[in-house]
Coordinates of C-alpha atoms in Angstrom, one line a residue:
X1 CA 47.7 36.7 76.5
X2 CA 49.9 33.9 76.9
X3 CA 51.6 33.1 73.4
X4 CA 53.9 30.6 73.0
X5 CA 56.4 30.8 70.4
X6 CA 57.0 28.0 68.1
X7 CA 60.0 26.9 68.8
X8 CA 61.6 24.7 65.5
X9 CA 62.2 21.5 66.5
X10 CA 65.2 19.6 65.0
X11 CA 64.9 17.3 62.4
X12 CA 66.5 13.6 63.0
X13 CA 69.7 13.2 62.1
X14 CA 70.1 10.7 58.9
X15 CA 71.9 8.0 61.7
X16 CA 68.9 8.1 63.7
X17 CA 66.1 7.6 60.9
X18 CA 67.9 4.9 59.3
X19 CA 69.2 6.5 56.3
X20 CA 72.7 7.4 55.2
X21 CA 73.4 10.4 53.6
X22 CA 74.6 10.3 50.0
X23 CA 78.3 10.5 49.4
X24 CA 79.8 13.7 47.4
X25 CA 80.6 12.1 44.4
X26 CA 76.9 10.1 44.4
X27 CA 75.4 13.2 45.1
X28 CA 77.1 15.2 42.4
X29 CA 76.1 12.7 39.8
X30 CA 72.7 12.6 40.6
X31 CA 72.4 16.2 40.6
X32 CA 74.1 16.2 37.6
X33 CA 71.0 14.5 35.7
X34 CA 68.6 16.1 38.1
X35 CA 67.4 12.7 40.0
X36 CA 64.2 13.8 42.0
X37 CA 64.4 14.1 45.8
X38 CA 62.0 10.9 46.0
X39 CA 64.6 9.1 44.0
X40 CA 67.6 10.0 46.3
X41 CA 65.7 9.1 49.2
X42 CA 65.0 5.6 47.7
X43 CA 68.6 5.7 46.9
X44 CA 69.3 6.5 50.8
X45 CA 66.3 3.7 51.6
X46 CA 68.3 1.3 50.2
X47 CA 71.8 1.9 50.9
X48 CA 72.7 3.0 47.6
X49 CA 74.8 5.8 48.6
X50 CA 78.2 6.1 46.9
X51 CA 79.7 5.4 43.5
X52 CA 82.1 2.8 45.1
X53 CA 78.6 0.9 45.9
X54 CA 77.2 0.9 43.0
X55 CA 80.5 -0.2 41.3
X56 CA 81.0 -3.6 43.6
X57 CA 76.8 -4.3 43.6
X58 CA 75.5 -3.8 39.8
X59 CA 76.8 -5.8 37.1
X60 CA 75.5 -3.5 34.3
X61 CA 73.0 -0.3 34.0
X62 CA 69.8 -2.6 33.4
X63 CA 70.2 -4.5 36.9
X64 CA 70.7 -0.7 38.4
X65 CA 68.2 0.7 36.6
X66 CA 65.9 -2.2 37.4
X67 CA 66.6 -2.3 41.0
X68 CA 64.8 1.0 41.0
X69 CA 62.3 0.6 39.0
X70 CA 59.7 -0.7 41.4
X71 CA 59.5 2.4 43.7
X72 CA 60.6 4.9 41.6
X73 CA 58.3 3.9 38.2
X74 CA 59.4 2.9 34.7
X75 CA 59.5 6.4 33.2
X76 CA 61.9 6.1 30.4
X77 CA 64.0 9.4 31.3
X78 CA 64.1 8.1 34.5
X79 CA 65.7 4.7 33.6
X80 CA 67.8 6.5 31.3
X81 CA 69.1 9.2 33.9
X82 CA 69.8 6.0 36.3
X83 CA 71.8 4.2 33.5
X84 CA 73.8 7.5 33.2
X85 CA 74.2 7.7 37.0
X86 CA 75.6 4.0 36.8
X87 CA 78.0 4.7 34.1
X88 CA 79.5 7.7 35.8
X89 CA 79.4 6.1 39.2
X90 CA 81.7 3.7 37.3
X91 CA 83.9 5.9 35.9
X92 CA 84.3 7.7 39.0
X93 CA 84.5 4.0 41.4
X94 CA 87.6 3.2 38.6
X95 CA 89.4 6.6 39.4
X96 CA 89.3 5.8 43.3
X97 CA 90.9 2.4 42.7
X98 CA 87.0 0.9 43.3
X99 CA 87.6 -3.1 42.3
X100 CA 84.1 -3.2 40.1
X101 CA 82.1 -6.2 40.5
X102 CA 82.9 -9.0 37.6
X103 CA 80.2 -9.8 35.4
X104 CA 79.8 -13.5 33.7
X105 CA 78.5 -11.7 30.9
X106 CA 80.9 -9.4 28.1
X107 CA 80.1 -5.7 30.0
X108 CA 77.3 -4.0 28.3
X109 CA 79.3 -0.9 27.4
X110 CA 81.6 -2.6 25.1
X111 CA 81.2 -2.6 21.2
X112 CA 80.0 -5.8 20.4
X113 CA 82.7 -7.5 17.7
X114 CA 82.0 -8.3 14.3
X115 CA 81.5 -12.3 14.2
X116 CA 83.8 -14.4 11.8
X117 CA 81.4 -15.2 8.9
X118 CA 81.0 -18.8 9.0
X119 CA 83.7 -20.8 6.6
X120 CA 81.3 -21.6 3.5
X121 CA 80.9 -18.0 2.8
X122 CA 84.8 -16.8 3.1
X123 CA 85.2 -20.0 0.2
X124 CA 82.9 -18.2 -1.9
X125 CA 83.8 -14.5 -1.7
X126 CA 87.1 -16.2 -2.3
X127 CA 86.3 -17.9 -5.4
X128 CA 84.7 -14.9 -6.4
X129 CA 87.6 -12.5 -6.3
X130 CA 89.6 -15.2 -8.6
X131 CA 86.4 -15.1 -11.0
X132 CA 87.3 -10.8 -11.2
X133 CA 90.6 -11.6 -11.9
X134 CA 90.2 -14.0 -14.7
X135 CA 88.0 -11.3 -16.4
X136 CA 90.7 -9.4 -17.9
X137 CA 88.6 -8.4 -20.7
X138 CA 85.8 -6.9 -18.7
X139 CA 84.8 -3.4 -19.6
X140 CA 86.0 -0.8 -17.5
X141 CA 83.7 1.2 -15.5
X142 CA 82.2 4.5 -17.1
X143 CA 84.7 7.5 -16.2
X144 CA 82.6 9.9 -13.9
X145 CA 80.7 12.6 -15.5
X146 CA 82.3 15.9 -16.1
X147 CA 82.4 18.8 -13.6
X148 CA 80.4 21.8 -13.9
X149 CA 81.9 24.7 -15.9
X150 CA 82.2 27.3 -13.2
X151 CA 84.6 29.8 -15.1
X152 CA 87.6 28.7 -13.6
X153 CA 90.8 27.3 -15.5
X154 CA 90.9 23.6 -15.3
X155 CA 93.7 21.9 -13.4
X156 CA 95.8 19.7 -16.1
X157 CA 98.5 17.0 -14.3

């Protein structure tokens, strides 16, 4: 009988389908939080391939996250994994000298700072303090109740 062997036949190369490979430090990240093989190849789809990428294209982890969100769903481990992937992209853009895209916005990351407390109510905590202090004859506060008697000599000063 005439058998032919099948013979494997290469697979395209990623220049020839139209999709870069991820870079090493992309690819470590998303491995790191265990992206999906549909997800990196939505990365690859849309030329999301390297942390230096994400750091000049994404103002914060919502726009990232969101960019993605139409093919790859709105799970919420997902967008959280992605937001992860962002901020370690970042960090790893920053430590190869990456210039990260400027946002018009204070960056997400940050703390947010406690807001001066409009000027009416620093007048009154004011006037408050010098009501305390006129009170010298207000009674002390109770002295803390005694500790429990646990066998051991007390401590005198």
């Amino acid at each position: 009988p005439n058998l032919k062997r099948a013979v494997p036949r290469p697979r395209p190369s990623a220049a020839a389908t139209g999709m870069a490979e991820l870079a090493q430090d992309l690819s470590e990240i998303a491995g790191k939080y265990n992206l999906p093989e549909a997800v990196l190849a939505i990365f690859r789809n849309k030329a999301v391939t390297s942390s230096a990428i994400i750091a000049k294209t994404f103002q914060d982890d919502d726009e990232f996250a969101g960019f993605f969100e139409e093919d790859c769903g709105s799970s919420k481990r997902l967008k959280l994994a992605l937001k992860m992937v962002y901020y370690d992209a970042l960090q790893c853009a920053r430590q190869g000298g990456e210039v990260l895209r400027a946002s018009d916005s204070p960056a997400s990351s940050e703390a947010p700072s406690d807001p001066e407390p409009p000027e009416e109510e620093v007048q009154a905590e004011d006037e408050e303090d010098e009501e305390s202090e006129d009170d010298g004859d207000a009674a002390p506060p109770p002295p803390p109740p005694p500790p429990a008697d646990d066998g051991r000599p007390r401590w005198v000063p």
